[in-house]
mmCIF file of C-alpha atoms and ligand atoms in Angstrom:
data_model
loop_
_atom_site.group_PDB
_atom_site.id
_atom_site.type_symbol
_atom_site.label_atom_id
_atom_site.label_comp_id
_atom_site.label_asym_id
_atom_site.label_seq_id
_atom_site.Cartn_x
_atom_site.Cartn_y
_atom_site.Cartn_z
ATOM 1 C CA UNK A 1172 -4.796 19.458 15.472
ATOM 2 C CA UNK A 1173 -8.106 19.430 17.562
ATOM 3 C CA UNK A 1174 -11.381 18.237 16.035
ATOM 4 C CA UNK A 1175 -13.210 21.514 16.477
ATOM 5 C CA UNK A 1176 -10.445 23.014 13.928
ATOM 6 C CA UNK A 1177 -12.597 21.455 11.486
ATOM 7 C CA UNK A 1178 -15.874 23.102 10.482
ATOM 8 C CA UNK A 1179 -17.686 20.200 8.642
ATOM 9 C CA UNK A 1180 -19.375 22.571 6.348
ATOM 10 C CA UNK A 1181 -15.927 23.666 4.896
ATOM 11 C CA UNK A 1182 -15.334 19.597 4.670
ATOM 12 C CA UNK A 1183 -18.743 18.519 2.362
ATOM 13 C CA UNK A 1184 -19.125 22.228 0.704
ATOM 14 C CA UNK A 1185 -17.606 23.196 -2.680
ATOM 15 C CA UNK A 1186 -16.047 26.719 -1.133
ATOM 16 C CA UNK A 1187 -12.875 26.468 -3.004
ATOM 17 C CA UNK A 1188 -11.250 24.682 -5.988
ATOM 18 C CA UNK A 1189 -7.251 23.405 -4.216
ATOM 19 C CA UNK A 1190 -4.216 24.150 -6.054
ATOM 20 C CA UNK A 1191 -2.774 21.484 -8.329
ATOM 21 C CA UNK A 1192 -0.282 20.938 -4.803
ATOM 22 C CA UNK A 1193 -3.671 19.969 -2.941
ATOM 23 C CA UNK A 1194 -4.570 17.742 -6.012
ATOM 24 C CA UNK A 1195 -1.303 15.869 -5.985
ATOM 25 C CA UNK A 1196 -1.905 15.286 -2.454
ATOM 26 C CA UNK A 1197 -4.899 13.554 -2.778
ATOM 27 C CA UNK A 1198 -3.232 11.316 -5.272
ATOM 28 C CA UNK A 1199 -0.660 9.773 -1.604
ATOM 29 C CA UNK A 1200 2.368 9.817 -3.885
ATOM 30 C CA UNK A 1201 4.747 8.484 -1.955
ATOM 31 C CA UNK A 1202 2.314 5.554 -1.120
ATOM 32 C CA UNK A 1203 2.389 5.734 -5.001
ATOM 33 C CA UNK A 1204 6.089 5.790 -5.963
ATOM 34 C CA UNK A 1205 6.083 1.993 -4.298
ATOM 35 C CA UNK A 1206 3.142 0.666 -6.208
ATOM 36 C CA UNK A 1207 4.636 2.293 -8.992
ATOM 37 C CA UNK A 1208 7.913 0.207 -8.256
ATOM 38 C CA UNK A 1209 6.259 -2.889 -7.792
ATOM 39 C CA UNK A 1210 4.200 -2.686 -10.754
ATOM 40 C CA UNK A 1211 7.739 -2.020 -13.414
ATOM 41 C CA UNK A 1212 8.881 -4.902 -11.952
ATOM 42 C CA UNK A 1213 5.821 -7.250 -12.698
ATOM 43 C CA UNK A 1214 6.692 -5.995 -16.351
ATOM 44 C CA UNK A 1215 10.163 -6.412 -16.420
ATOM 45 C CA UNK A 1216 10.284 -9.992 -15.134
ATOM 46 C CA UNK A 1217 7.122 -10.751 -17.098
ATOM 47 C CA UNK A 1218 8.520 -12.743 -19.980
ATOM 48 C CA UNK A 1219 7.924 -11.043 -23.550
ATOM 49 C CA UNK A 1220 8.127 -7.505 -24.730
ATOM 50 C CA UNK A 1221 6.378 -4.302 -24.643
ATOM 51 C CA UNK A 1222 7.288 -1.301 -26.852
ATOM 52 C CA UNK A 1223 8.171 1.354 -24.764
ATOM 53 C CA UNK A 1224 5.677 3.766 -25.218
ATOM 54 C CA UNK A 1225 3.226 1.249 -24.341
ATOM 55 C CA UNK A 1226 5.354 0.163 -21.112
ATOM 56 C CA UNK A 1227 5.389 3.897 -20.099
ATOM 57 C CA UNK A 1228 1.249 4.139 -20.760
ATOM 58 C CA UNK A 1229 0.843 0.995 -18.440
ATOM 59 C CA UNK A 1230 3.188 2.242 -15.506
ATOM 60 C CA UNK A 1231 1.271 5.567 -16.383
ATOM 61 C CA UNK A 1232 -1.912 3.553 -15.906
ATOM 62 C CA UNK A 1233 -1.292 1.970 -12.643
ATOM 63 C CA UNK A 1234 0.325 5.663 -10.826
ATOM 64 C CA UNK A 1235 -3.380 7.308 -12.264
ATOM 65 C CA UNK A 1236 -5.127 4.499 -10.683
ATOM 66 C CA UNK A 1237 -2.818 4.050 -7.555
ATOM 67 C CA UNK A 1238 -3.342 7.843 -6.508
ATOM 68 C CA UNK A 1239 -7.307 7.904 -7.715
ATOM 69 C CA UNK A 1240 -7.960 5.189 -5.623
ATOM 70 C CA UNK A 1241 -6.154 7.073 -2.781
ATOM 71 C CA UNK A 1242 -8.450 9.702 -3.525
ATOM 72 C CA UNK A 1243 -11.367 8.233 -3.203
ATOM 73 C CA UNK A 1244 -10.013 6.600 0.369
ATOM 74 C CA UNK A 1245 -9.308 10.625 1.641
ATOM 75 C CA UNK A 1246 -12.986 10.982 0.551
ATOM 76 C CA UNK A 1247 -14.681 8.633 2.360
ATOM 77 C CA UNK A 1248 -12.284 8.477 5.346
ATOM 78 C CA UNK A 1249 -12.112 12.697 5.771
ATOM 79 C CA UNK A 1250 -14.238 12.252 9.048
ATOM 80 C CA UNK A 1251 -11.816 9.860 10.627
ATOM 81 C CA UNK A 1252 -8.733 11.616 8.689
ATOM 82 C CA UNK A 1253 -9.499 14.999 10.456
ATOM 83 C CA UNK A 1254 -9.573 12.973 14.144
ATOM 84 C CA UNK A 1255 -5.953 11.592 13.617
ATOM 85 C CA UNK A 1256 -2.752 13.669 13.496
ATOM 86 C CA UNK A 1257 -1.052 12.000 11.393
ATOM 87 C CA UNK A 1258 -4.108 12.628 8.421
ATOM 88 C CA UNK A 1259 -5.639 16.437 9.856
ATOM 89 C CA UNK A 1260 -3.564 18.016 7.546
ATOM 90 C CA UNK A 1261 -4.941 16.072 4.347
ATOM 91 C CA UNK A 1262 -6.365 18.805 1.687
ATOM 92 C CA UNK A 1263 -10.048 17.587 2.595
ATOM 93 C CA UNK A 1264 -10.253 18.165 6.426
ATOM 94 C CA UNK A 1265 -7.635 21.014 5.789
ATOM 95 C CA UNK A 1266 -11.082 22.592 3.685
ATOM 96 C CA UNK A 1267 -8.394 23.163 0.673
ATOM 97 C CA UNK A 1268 -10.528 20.288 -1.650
ATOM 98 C CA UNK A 1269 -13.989 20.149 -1.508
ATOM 99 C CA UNK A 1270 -15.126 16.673 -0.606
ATOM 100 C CA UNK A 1271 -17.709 15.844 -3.611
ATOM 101 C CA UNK A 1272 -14.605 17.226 -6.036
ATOM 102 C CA UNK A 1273 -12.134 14.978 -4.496
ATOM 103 C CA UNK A 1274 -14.556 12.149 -5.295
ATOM 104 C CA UNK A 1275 -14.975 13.382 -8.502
ATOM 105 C CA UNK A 1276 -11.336 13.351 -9.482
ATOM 106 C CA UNK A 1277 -11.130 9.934 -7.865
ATOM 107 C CA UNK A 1278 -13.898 8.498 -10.158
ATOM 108 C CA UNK A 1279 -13.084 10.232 -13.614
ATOM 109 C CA UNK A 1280 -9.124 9.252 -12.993
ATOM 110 C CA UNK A 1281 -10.117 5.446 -12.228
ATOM 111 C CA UNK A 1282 -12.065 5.271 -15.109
ATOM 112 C CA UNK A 1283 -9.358 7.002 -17.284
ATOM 113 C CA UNK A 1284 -6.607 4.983 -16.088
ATOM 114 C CA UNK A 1285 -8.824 1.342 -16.525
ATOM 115 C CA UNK A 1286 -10.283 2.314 -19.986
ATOM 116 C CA UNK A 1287 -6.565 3.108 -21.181
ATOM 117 C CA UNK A 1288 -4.934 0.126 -19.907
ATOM 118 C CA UNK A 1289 -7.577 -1.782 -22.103
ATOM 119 C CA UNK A 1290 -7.710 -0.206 -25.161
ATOM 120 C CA UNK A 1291 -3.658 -0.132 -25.142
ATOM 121 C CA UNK A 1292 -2.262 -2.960 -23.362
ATOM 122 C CA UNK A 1293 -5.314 -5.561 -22.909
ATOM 123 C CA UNK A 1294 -8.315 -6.045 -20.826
ATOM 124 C CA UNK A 1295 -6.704 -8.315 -18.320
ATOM 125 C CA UNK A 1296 -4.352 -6.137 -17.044
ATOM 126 C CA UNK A 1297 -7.204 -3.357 -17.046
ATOM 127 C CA UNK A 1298 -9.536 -5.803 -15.316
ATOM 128 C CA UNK A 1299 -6.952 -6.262 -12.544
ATOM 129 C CA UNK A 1300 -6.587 -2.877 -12.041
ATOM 130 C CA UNK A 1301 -10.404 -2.462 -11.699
ATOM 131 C CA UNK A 1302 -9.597 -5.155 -9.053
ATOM 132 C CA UNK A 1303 -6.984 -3.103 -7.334
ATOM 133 C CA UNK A 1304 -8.763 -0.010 -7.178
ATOM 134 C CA UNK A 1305 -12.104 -1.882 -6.299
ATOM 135 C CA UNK A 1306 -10.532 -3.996 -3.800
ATOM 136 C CA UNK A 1307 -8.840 -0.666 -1.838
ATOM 137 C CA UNK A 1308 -12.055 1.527 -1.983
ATOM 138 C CA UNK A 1309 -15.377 -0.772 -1.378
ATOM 139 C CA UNK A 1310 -13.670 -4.244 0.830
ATOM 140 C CA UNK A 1311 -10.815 -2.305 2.244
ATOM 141 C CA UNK A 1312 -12.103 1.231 3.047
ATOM 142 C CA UNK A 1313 -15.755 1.292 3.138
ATOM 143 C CA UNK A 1314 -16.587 -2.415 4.193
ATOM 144 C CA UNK A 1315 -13.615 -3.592 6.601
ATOM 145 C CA UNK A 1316 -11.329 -0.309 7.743
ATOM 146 C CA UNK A 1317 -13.666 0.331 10.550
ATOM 147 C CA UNK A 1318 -15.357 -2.829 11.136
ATOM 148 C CA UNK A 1319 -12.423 -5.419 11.849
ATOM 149 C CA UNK A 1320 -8.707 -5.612 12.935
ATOM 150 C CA UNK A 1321 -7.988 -8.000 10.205
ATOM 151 C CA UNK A 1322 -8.553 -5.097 8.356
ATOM 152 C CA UNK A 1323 -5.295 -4.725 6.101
ATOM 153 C CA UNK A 1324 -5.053 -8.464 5.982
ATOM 154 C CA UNK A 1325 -7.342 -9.143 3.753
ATOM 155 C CA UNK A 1326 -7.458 -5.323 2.062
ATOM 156 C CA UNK A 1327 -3.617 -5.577 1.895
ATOM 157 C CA UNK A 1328 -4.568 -7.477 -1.202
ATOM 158 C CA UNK A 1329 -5.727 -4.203 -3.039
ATOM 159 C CA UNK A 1330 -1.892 -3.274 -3.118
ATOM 160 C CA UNK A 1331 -0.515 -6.543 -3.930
ATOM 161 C CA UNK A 1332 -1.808 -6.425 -7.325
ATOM 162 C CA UNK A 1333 0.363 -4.136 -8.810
ATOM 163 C CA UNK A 1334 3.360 -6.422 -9.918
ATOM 164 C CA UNK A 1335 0.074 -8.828 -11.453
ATOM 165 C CA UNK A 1336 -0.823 -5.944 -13.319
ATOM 166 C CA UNK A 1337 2.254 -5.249 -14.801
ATOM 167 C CA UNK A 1338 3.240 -8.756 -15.493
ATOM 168 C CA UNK A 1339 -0.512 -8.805 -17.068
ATOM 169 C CA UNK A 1340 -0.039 -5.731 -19.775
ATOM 170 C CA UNK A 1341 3.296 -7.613 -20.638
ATOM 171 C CA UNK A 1342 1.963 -11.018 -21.426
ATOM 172 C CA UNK A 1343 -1.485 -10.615 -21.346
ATOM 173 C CA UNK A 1344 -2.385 -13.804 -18.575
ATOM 174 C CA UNK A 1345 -1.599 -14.797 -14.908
ATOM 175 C CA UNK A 1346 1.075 -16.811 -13.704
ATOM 176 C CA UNK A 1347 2.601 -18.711 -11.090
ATOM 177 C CA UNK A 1348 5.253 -16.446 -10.664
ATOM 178 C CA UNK A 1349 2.945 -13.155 -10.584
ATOM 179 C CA UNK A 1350 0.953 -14.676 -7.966
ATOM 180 C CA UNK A 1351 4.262 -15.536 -5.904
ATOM 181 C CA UNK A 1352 4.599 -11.681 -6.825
ATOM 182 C CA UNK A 1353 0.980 -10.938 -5.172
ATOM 183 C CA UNK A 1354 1.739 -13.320 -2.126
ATOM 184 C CA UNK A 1355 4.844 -11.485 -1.555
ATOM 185 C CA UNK A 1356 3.329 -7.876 -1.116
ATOM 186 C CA UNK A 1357 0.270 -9.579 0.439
ATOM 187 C CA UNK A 1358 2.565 -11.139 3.405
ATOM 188 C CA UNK A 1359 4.596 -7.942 3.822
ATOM 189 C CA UNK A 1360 1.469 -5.697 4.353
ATOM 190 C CA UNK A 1361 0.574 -6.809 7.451
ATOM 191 C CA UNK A 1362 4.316 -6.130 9.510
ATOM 192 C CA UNK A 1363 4.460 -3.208 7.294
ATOM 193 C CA UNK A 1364 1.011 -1.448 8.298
ATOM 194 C CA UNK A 1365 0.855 -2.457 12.064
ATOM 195 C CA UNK A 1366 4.641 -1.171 12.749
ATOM 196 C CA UNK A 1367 3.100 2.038 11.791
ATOM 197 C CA UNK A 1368 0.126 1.049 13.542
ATOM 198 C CA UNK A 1369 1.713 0.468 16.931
ATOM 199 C CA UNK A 1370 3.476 3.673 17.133
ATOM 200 C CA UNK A 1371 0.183 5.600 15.938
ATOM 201 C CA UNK A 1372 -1.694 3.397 18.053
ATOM 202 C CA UNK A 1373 -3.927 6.527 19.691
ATOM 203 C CA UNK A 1374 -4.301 7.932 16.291
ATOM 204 C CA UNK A 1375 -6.451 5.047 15.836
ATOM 205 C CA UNK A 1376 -7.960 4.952 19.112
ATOM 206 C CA UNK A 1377 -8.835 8.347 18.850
ATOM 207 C CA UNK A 1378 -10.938 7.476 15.834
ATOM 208 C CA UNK A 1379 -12.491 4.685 16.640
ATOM 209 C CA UNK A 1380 -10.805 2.359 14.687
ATOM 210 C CA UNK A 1381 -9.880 -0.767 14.859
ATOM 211 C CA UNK A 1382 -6.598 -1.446 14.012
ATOM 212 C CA UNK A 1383 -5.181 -4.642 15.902
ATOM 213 C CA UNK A 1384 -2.637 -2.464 18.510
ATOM 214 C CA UNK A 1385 -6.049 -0.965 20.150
ATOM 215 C CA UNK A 1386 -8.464 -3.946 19.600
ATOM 216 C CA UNK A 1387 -5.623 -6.886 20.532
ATOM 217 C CA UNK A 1388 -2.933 -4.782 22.412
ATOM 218 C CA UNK A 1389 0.645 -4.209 21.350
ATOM 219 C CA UNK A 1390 2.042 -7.453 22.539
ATOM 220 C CA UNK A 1391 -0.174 -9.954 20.365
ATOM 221 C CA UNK A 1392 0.044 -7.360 17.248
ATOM 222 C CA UNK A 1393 3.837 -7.844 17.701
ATOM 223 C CA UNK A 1394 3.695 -11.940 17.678
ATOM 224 C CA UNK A 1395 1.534 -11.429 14.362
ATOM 225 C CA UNK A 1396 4.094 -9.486 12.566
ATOM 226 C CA UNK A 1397 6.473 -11.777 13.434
ATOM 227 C CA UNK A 1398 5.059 -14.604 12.486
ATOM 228 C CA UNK A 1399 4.170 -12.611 9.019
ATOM 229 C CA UNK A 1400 7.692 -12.128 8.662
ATOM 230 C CA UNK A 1401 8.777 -15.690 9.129
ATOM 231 C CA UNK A 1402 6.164 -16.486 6.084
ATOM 232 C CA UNK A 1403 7.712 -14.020 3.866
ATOM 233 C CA UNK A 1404 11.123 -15.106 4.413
ATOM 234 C CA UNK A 1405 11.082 -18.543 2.138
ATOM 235 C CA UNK A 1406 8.165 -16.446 0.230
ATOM 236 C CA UNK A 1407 10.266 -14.171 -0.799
ATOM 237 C CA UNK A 1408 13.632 -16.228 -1.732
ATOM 238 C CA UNK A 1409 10.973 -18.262 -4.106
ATOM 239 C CA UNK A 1410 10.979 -16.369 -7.527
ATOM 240 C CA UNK A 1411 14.942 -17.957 -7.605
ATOM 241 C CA UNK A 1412 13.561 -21.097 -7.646
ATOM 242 C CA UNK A 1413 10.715 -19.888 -10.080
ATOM 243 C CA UNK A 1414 13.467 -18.996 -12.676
ATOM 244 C CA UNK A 1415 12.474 -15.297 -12.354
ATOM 245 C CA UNK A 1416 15.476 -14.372 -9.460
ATOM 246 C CA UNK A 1417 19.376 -15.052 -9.826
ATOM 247 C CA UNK A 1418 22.034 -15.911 -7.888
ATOM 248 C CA UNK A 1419 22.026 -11.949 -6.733
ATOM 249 C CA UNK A 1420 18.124 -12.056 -5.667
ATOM 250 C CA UNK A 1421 18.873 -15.601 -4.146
ATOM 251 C CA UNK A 1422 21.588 -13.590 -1.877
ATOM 252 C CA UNK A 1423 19.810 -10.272 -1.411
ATOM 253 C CA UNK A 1424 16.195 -11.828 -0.798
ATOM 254 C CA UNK A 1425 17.335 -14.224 2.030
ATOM 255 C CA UNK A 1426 19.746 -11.347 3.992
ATOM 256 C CA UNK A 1427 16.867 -8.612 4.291
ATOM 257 C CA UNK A 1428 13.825 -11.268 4.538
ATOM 258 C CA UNK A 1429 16.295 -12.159 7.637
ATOM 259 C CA UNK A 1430 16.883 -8.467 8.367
ATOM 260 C CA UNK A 1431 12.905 -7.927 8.514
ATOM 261 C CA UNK A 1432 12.750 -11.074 10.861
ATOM 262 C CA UNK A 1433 15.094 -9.371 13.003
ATOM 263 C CA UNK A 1434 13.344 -6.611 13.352
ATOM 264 C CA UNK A 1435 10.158 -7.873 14.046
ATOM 265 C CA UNK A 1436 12.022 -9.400 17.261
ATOM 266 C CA UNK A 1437 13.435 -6.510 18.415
ATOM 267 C CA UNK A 1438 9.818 -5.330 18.468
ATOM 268 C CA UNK A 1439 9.047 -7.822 19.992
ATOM 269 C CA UNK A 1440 11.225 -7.678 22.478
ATOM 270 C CA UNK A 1441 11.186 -3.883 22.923
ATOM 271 C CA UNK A 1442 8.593 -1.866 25.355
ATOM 272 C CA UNK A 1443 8.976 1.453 23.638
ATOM 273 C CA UNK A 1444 7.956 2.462 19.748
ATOM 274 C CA UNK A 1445 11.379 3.254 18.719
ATOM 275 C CA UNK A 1446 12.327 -0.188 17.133
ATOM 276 C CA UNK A 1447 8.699 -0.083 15.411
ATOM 277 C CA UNK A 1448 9.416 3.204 13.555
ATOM 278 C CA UNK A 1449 12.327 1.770 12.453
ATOM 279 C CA UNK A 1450 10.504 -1.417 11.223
ATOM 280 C CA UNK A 1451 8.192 0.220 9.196
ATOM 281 C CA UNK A 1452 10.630 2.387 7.809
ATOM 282 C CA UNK A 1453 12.646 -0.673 6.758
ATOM 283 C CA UNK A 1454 9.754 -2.388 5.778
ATOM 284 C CA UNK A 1455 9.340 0.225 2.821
ATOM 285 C CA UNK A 1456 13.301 -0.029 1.961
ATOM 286 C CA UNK A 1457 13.231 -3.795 2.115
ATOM 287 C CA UNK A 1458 10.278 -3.624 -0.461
ATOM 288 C CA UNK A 1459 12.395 -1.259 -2.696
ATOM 289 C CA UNK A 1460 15.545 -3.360 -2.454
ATOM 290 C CA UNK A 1461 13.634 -6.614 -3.269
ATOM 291 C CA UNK A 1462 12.323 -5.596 -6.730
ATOM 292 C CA UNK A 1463 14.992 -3.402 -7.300
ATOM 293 C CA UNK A 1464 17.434 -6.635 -7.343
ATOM 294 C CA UNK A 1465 14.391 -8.248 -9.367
ATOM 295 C CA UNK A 1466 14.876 -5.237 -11.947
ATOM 296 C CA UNK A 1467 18.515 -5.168 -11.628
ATOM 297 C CA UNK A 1468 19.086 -8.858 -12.622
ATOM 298 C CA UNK A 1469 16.733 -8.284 -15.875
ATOM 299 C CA UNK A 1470 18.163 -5.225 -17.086
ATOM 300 C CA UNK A 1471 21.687 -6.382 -17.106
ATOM 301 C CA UNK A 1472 20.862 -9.513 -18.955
HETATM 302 C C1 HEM B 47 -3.668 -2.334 3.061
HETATM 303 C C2 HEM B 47 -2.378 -2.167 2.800
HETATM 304 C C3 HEM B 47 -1.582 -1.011 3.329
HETATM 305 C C4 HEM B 47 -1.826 -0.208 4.378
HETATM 306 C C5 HEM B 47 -3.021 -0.252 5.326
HETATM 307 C C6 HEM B 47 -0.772 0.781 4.412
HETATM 308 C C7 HEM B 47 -0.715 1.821 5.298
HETATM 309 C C8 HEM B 47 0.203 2.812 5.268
HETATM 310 C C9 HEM B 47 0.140 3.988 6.062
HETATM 311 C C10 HEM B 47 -0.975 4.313 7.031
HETATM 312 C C11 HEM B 47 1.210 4.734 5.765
HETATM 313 C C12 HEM B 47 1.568 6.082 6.322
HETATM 314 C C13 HEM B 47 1.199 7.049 5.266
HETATM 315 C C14 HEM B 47 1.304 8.473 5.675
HETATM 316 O O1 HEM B 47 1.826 8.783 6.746
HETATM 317 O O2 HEM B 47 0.809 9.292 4.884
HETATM 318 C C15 HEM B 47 1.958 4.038 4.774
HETATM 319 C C16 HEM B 47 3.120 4.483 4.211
HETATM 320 C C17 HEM B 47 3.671 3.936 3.105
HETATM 321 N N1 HEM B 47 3.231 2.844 2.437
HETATM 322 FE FE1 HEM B 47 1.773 1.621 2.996
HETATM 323 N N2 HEM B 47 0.104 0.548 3.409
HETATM 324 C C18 HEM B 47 -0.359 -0.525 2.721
HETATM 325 C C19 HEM B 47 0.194 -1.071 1.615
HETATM 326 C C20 HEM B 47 1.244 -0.518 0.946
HETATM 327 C C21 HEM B 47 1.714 -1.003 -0.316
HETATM 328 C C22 HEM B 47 1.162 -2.180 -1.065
HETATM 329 C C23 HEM B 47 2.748 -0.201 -0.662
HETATM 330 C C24 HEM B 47 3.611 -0.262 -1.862
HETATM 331 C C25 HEM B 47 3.909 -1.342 -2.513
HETATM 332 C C26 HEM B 47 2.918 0.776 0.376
HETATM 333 C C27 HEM B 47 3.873 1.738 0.375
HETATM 334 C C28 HEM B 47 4.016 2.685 1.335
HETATM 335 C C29 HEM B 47 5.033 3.725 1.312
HETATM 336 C C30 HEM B 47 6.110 3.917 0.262
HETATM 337 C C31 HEM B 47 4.815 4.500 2.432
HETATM 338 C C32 HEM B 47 5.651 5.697 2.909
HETATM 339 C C33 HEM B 47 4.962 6.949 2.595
HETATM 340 C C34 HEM B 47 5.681 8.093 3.252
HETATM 341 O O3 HEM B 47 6.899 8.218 3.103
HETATM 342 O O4 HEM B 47 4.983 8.858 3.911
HETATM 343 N N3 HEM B 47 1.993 0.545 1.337
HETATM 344 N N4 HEM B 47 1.332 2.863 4.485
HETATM 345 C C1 FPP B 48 -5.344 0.622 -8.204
HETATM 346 C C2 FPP B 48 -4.131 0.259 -7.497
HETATM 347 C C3 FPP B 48 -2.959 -0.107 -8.290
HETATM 348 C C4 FPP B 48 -4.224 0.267 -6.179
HETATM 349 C C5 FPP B 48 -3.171 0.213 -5.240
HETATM 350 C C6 FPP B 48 -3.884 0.305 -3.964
HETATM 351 C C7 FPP B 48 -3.002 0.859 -2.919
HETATM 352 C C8 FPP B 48 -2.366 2.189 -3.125
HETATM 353 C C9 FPP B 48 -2.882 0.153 -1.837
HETATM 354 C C10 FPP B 48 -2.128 0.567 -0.720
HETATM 355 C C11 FPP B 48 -3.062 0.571 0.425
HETATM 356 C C12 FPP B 48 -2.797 1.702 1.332
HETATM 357 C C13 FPP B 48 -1.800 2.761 1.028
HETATM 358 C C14 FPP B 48 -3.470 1.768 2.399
HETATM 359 C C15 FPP B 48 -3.337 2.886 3.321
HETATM 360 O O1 FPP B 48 -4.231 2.641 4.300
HETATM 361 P P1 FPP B 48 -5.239 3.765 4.692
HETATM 362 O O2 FPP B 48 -5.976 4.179 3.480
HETATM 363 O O3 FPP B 48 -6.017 3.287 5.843
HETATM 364 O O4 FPP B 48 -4.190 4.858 5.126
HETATM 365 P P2 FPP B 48 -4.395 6.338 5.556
HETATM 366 O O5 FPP B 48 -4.763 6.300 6.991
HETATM 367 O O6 FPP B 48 -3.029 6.929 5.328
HETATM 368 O O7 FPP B 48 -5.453 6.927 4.673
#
């Protein structure tokens, strides 16, 4: 899709209300489905109880938040998401959502989602959530998306919270283990984002900005991932030795932290994008298989 496709007064002007399709769009639920993941498995490692109903309001709690904060992001970034192809076809350049309602839905669903994880679980977990969202919309998108390549460094934090947050409406507090939790998401982000980033690297260009590919060139964005993957490999085989792993997430955690590590050298080694498409998309399925393992271990106990 070309820029002029775009008339900007279809992107800021309330012409039509979207479907509930266009609505659910705006939420990035497959981004979500992840967070979602990460989040159960905060709670079920998180040592305690939760009555179910209340377990379901807090997973609940972090989607509503996950996607409104996702919102917000397609609200602010629509200029830059109707310049890249991989984002043109979003509901807000696409003139499906008006902007100002997108931002609306954004605001009244973060608030929703914060106020009920307080008044039913407890304010911690709601406080971290405020974190989350906070973190992904004012340091991540507004303040360093376009200003730095270390970017989704330090805004990768924003999505590392969600495991905290569920091990917080479980027991209330913060622990070693749910930061080891955090640290592990915050470590994959960075090999996870910047495979995507290499093989959408004139997306980015194109936009003006500044992802490390275009700013430091393939080669040096390739060392970093690696070297992120090295740190997540003894990162990641950790909760064993925290008591909140087995023997089976000893075993799984070590073969695909050294499957990720692999990749990241074939990337390294490679000159074309193919072995970065299939990082990233390994980089999601490693993610999945880690806390799945996690949730695997608890449930069967
Ligand atoms: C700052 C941190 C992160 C950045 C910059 C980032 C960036 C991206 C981007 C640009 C995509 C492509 C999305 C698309 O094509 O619509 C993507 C896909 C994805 N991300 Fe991330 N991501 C981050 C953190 C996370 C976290 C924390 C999770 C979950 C725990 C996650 C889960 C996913 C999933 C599941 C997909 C695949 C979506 C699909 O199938 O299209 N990401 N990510
Ligand atoms: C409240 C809560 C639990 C928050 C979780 C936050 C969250 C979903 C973090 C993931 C960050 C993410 C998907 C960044 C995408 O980058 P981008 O926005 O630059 O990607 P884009 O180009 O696809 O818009």
């Amino acid at each position: 899709m070309t820029d002029s496709v775009i008339a900007p007064e279809i992107m800021d002007s309330p012409v039509s209300s979207g479907t509930v399709r266009d609505y659910v769009a705006l939420l990035k639920p497959r981004v979500m489905s992840l967070v979602v993941f990460s989040g159960v498995a905060g709670m079920v490692v998180a040592p305690g109880h939760l009555h179910p109903v209340l377990a379901l309001v807090a997973v609940l709690c972090i989607a509503v938040a996950s996607g409104a904060a996702g919102a917000i992001n397609m609200w602010y970034d629509r200029d830059i998401d109707a310049m890249m192809d991989r984002t043109a076809k979003r509901p807000i350049p696409q003139g499906l959502v008006p902007a100002d309602e997108a931002l609306a839905f954004g605001i009244i669903l973060t608030i929703a989602s914060v106020a009920l994880m307080g008044l039913a679980l407890n304010w911690v977990a709601a406080g971290l959530l405020a974190l989350a969202s906070g973190f992904y919309i004012f340091i991540y998108t507004m303040w360093l998306k376009r200003r730095t390549p270390q970017n989704i460094v330090i805004g990768g934090a924003a999505g590392a919270f969600p495991p905290m947050i569920g091990w917080a409406a479980v027991t209330g507090d913060v622990s070693l283990a749910s930061i080891v939790l955090f640290a592990l998401i915050f470590f994959w982000t960075p090999p996870h984002f910047w495979a995507l980033a290499i093989f959408r690297k004139l997306d980015y260009q194109h936009a003006g900005v500044p992802m490390l590919p275009v700013v430091a060139g393939e080669r040096e964005t390739k060392k970093q991932m690696l070297i992120y993957t090295l740190i997540l490999l003894p990162l990641a085989i950790s909760p064993y030795f925290l008591g909140i792993g087995g023997l089976t997430y000893l075993a799984g955690s070590t073969i695909l932290g050294l499957a990720f590590v692999a990749y990241a050298v074939q990337v390294l080694r490679s000159e074309d994008h193919k072995p970065a498409k299939r990082m990233f998309a390994f980089s999601i399925l490693y993610l999945f298989l880690l806390f799945a393992i996690l949730i695997g271990e608890h449930l069967a106990v």
